[in-house]
Coordinates of C-alpha atoms in Angstrom, one line a residue:
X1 CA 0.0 0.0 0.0
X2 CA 1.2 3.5 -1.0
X3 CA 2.1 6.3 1.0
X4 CA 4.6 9.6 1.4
X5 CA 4.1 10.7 4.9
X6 CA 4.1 9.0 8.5
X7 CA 0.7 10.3 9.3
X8 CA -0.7 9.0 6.0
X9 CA 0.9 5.8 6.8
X10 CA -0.8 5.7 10.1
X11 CA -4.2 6.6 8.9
X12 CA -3.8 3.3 6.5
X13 CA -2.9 1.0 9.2
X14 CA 0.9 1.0 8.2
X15 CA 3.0 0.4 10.9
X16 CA 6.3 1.8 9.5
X17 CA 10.2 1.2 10.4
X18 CA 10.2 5.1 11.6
X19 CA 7.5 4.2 13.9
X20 CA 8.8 0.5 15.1
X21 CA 11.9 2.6 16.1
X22 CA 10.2 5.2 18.0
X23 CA 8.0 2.6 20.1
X24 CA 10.9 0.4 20.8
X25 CA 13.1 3.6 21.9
X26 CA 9.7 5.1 23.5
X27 CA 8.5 2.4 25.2
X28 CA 4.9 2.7 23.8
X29 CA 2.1 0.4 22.4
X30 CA 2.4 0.3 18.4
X31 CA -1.0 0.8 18.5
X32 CA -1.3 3.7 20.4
X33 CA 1.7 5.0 18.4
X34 CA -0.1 4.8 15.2
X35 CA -3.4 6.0 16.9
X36 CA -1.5 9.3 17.7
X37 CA 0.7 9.7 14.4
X38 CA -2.9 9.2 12.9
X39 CA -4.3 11.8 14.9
X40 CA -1.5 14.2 14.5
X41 CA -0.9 14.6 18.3
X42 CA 2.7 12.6 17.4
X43 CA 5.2 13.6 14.9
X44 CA 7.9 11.7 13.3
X45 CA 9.8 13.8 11.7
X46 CA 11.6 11.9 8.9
X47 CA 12.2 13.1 5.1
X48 CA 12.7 10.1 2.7
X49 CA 16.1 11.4 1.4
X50 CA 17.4 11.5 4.9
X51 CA 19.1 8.1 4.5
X52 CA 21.2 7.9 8.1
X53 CA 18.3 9.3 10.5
X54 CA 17.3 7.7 13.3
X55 CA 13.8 8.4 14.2
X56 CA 12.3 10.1 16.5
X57 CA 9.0 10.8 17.9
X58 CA 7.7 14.3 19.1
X59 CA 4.2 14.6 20.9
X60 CA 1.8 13.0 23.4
X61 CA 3.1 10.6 25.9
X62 CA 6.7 11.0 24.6
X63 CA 9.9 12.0 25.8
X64 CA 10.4 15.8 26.0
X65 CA 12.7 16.5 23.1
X66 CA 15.2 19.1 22.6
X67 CA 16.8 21.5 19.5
X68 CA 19.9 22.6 19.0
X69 CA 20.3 25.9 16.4
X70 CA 23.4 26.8 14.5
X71 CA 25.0 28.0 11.4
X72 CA 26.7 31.1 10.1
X73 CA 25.6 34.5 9.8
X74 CA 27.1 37.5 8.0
X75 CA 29.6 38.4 10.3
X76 CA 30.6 34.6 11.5
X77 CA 31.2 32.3 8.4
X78 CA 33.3 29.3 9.6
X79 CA 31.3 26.2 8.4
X80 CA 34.2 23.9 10.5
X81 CA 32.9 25.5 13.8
X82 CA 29.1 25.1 13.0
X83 CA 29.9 21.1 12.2
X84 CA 32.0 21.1 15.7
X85 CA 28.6 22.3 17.4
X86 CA 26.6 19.5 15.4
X87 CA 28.9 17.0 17.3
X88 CA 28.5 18.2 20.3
X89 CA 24.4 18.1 19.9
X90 CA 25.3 14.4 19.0
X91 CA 27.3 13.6 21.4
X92 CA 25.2 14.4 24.0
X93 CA 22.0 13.2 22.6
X94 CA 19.9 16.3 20.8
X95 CA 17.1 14.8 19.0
X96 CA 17.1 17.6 16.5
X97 CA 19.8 20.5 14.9
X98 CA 18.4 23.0 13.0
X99 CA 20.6 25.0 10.2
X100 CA 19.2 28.6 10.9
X101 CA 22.5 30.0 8.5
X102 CA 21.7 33.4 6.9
X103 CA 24.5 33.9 4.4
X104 CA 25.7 33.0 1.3
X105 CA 25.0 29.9 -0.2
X106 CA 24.2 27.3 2.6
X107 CA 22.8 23.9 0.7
X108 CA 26.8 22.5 0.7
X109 CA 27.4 23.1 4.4
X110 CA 23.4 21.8 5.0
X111 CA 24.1 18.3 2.9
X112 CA 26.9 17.8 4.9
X113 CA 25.0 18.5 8.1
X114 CA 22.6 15.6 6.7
X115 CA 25.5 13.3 6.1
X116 CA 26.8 13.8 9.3
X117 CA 23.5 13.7 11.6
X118 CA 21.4 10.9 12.7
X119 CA 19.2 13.3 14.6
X120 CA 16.4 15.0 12.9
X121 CA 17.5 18.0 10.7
X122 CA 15.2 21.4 10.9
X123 CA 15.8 24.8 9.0
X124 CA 13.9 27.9 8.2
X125 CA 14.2 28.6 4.7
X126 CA 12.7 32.2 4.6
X127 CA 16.4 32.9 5.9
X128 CA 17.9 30.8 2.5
X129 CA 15.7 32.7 -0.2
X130 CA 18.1 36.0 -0.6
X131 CA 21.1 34.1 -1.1
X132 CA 19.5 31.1 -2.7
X133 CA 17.4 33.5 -5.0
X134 CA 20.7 35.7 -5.4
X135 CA 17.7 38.8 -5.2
X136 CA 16.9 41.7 -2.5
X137 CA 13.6 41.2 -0.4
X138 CA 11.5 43.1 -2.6
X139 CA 12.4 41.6 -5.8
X140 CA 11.9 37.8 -4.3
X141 CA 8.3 37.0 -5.7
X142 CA 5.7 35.0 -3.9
X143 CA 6.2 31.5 -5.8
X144 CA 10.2 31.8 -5.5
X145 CA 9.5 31.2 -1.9
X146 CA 8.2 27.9 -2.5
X147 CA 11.4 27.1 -4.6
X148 CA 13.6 27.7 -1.8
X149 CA 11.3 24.8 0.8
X150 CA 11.1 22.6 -2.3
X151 CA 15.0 22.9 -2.9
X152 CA 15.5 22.3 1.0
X153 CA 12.9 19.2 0.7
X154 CA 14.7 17.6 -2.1
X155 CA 17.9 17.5 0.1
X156 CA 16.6 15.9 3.2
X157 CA 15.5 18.3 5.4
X158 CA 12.8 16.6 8.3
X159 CA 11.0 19.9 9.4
X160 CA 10.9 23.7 8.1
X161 CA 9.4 26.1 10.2
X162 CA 7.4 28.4 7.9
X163 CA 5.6 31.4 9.5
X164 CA 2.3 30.9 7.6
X165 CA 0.0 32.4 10.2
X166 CA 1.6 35.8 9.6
X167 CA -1.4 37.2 7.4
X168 CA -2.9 40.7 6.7
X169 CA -5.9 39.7 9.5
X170 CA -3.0 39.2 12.2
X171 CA -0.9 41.5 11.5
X172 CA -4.1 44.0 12.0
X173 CA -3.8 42.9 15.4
X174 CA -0.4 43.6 15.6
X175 CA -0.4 47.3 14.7
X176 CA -3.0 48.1 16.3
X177 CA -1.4 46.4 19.9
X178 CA 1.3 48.6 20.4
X179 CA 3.7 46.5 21.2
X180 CA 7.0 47.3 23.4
X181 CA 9.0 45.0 21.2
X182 CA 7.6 44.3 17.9
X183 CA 8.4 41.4 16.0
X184 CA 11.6 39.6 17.0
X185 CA 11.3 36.5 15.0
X186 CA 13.5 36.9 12.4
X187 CA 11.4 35.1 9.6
X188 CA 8.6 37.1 10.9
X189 CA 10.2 40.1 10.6
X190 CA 11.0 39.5 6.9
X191 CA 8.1 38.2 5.8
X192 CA 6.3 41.4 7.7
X193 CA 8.4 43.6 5.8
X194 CA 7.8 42.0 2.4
X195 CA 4.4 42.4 2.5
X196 CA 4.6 46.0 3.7
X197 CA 6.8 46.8 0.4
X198 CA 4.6 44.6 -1.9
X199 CA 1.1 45.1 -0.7
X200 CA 1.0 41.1 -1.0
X201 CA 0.0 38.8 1.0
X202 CA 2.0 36.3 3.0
X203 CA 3.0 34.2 0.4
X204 CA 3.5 31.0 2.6
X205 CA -0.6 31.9 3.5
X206 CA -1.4 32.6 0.4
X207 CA -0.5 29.5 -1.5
X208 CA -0.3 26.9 1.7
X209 CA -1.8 23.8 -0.4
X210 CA 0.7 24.7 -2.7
X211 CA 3.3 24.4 0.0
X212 CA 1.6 21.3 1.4
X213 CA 2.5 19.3 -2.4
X214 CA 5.9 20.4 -1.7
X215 CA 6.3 18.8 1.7
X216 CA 4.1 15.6 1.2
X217 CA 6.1 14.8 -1.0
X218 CA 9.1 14.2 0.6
X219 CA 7.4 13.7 4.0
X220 CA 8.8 16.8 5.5
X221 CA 7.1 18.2 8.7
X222 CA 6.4 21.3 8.8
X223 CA 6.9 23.2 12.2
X224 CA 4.6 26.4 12.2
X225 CA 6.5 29.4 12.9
X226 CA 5.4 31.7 15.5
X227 CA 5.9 35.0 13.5
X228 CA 4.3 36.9 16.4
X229 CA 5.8 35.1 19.8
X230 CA 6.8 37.7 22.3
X231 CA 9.9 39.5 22.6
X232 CA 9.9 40.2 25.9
X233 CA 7.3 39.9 29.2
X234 CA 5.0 42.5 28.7
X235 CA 4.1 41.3 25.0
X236 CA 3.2 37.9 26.2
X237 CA -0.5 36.6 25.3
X238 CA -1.0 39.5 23.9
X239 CA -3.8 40.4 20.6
X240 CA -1.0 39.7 18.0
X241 CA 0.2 36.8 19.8
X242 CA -3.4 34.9 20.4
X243 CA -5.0 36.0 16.8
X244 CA -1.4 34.0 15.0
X245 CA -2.3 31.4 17.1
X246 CA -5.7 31.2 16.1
X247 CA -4.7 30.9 12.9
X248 CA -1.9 28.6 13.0
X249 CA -4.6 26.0 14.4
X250 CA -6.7 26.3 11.1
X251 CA -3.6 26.0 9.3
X252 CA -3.1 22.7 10.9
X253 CA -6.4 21.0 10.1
X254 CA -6.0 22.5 6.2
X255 CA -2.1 20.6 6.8
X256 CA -3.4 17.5 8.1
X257 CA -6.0 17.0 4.9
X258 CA -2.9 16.8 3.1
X259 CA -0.9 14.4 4.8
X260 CA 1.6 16.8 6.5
X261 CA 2.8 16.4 9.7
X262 CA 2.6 19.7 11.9
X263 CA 4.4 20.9 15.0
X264 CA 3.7 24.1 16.5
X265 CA 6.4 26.9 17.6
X266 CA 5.6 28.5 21.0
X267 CA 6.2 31.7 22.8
X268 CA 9.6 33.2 23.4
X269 CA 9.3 35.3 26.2
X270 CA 6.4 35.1 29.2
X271 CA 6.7 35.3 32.9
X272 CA 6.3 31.7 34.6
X273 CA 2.2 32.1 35.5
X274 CA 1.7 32.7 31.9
X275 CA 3.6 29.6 30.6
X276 CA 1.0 27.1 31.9
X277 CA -2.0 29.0 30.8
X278 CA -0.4 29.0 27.3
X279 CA 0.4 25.5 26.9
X280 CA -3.4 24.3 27.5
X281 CA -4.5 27.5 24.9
X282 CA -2.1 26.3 22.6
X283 CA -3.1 22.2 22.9
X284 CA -7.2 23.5 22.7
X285 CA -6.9 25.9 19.7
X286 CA -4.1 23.9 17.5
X287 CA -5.9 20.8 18.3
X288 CA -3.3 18.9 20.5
X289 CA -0.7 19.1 17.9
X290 CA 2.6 19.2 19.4
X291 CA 4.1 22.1 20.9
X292 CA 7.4 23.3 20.5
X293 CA 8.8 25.9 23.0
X294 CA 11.2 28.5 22.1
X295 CA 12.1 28.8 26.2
X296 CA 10.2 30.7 27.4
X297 CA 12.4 33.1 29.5
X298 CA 11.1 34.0 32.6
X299 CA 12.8 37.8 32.9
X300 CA 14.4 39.5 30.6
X301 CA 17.4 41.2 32.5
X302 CA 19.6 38.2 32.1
X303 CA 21.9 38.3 29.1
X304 CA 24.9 36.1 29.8
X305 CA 22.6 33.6 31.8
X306 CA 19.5 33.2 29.3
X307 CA 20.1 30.0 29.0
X308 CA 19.3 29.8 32.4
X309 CA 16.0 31.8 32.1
X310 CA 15.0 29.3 29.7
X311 CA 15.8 26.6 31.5
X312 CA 13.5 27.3 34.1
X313 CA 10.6 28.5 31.7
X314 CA 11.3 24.9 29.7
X315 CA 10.7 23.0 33.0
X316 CA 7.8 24.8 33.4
X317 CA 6.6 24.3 29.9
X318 CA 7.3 20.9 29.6
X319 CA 5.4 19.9 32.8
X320 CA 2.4 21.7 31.5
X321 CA 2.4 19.7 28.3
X322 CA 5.2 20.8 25.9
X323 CA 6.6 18.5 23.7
X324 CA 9.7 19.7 22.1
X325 CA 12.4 22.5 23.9
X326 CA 14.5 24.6 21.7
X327 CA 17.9 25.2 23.6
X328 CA 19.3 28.7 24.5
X329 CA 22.8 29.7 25.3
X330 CA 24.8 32.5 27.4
X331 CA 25.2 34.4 24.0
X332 CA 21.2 35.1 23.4
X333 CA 20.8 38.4 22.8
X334 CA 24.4 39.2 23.1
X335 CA 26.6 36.9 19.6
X336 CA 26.6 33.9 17.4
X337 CA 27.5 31.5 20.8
X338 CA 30.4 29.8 20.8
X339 CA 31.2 26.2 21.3
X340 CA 31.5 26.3 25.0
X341 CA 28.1 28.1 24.7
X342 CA 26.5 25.5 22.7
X343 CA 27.5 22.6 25.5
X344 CA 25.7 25.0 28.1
X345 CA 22.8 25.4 26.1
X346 CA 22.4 22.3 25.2
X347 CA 22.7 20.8 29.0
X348 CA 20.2 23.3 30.4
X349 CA 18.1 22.1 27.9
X350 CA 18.5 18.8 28.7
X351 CA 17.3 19.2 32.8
X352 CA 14.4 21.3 31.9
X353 CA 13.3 18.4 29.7
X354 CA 13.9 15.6 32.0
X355 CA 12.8 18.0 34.9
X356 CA 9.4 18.5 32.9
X357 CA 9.0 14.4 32.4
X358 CA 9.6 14.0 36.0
X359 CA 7.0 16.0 36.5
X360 CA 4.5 14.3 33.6
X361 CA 5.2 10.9 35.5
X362 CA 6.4 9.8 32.1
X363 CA 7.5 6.6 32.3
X364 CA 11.0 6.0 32.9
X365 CA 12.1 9.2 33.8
X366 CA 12.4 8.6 37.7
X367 CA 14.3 5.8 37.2
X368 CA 16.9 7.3 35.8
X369 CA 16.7 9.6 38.7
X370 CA 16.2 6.6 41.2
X371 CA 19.6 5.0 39.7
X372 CA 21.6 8.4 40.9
X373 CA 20.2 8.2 44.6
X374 CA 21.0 4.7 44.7
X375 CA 24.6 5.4 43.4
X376 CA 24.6 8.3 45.7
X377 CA 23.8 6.1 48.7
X378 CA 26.8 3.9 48.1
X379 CA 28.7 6.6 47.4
X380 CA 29.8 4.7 44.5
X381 CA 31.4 7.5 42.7
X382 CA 32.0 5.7 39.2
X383 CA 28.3 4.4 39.3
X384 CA 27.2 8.3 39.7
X385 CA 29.5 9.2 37.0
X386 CA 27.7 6.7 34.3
X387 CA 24.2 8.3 35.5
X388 CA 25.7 12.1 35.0
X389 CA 24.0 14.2 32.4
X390 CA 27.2 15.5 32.0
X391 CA 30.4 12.5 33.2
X392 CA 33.2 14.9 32.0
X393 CA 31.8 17.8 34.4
X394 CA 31.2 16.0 37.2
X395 CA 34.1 13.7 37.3
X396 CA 36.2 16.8 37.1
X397 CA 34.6 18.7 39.7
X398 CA 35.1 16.0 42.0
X399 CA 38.8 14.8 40.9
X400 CA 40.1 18.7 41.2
X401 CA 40.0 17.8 44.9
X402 CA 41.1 15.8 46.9
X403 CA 39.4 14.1 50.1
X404 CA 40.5 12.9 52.9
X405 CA 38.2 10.2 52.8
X406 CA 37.9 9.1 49.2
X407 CA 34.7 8.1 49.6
X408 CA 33.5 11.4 50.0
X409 CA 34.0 14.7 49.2
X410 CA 35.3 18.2 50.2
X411 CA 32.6 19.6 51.0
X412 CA 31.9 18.0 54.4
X413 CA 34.3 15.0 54.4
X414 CA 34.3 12.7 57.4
X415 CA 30.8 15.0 58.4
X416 CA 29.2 14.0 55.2
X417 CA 25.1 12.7 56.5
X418 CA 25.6 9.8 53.7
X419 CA 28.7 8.3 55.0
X420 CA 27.6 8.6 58.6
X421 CA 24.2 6.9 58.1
X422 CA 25.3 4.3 56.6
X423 CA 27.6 3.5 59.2
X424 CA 25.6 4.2 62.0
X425 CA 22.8 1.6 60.8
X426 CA 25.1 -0.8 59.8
X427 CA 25.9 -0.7 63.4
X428 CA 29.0 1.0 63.3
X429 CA 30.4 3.7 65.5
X430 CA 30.7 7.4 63.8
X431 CA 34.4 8.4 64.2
X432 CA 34.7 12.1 63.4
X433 CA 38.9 12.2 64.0

């Protein structure tokens, strides 16, 4: 029996390799697997012509997943750095890298990124089209758009985000808010400003069954862009904010008549009693598609430690129903991060995912937890080592020392409460000298 996408698959009864790898790894029913993928509230991300990926799941009942961003811009052009980042999102287990590069022509350095990456690969080609069109903004017209996402299907991209709910009814909203920040997406922004100097509509609204052929066909998902997330605290859940969302759940529906998988990207910005509140308004007007979080950040005043504020908002998020985190580093706001920055970004991710399964009682995510404290009781220092999100930090934290006792630490050495129970009910005296 024929089909292009997952979902298609799913709604014919096809239980496909993608998915037998994502129950096995997921630890779900293959029925309730393809029950999901059917219903949309489950993505696979998976283009046909991305021969090495390993599959991966985003949605209901499923492990909080995170993203990793890089590529060059204008003013930072070394391709050798951006595939040193890609290693380190492999290495310590990203389930998606998106190419968000800005300059030039990017499809060499992208088909090596597909070479090299098992993950799931995610990019947003409005940021492609002036170099891949080799025209200014104004000049690009509405169908070249679609030739830049068909030229990034074609090579094996899994999921574009496309900011299609960016249309002249929202963006009404939008100038008429007053917003402190404006637009900070960056594919917002441009396609804002191409329709204020053409007078056309969004293109990417405009012909969206077009741009649905284009991605059946090579089964790429398409995450919807968030054109209007906020900037900063005081634009969150505002009228531009709400009235993109609105639309970005009828896009879905008009998506899933075609076969094409949908995510949907969340706010960027919104102080932590707002994040809950938008998760469940998200999941009712998008239809329980899944949710992909863009933070939040919970202040603003942070720069150097962002990815700390969206480390907390991600916790928050994810216990309140997100599916998918995109990391942030120290540099937000401030550069293109570094490599050093990528590993921190990519590790606060990490704990505000696992923190948000804990909190979901998804299954198998206090065990991993339980299997620390147990190592921890023991003080079985290698045994805590191999349960480490990070084994390189922590073993050298605790190696740059040196203990009296090696079977505990500096910090309160023969006083430590671990040592000292254990001793004490194994019927042992406590000996403090």
């Amino acid at each position: 029996m024929e089909f292009h996408t997952q979902i298609e698959a799913a709604r014919k009864g096809i239980f496909t390799p993608q998915m037998q790898n994502v129950a096995q790894e997921e630890h779900i029913a293959p029925e309730i697997l393809m029950q999901r993928v059917a219903a949309g509230t489950i993505v696979i991300p998976a283009n046909r012509n991305h021969k090495n990926l390993r599959a991966c799941g985003v949605g209901q009942g499923l492990r909080t997943k995170i993203n990793v961003n890089l590529g060059i811009s204008g003013d930072c052009r070394d391709y050798m750095c951006e595939l040193e980042k890609a290693k380190l999102a492999l290495k310590y287990d990203a389930e998606a890298i998106m190419d968000l590069s800005n300059y030039g022509k990017t499809n060499t350095f992208r088909k090596q990124l597909l070479e090299l990456s098992p993950a799931m690969i995610g990019t947003v080609p409005m940021y492609d089209a002036v170099g891949y069109l080799e025209k200014d903004l104004r000049d690009i017209k509405a169908k070249d758009f679609l030739e830049v996402v068909r030229a990034h299907a074609a090579e094996g991209v899994d999921f574009v985000t496309i900011h299609a709910g960016i249309n002249r009814k929202s963006i009404d909203s939008f100038e008429r808010s007053g917003r402190r920040m404006n637009i900070v997406s960056r594919g917002g922004s441009l396609i804002y400003a191409w329709m204020k100097m053409t007078g056309n509509e969004n293109p990417f609204f405009e012909y969206f069954d077009d741009l649905m052929d284009i991605l059946y066909e090579q089964d790429v998902t398409i995450s919807l862009g968030d054109a209007m997330r906020p900037g900063c605290n005081d634009d969150a859940t505002d009228a531009a904010q709400v009235s993109e969302l609105v639309e970005l759940g009828l896009l879905t529906e008009r998506a899933w008549k075609h076969n094409v998988q949908v995510m949907i990207e969340g706010p960027g910005h919104m102080t932590l009693n707002e994040i809950a509140p938008n998760m469940l308004l998200e999941k009712r007007l998008c239809h329980n598609a899944p949710f992909y979080v863009l933070g939040p950040l919970v202040t603003d005043i942070a720069p150097g430690y962002d990815h700390i504020t969206s480390a907390i908002g991600g916790a928050v998020a994810a216990a309140a129903g997100a599916d998918f985190l995109c990391y942030v580093t120290p540099a937000e706001h401030l550069r293109l991060p570094s490599i050093p920055d990528v590993k921190e970004g990519i590790i606060a991710a990490k704990i505000a995912a696992h923190a948000g399964d804990l909190a979901k009682g998804l299954p198998g995510a206090r065990e991993w937890d339980n299997r620390m404290s147990d190592a921890r009781q023991k003080l079985d220092w290698d045994a805590m080592f191999d349960q480490a999100l990070d084994r390189e930090k922590a073993e050298e934290y605790f190696k740059s020392t040196n203990p009296t006792d090696k079977h505990t630490c500096t910090m309160c050495g023969k006083m430590c409460a671990v040592r000292n129970m254990n001793r004490i009910m194994n019927g042992e005296n406590v000996l403090l000298k």
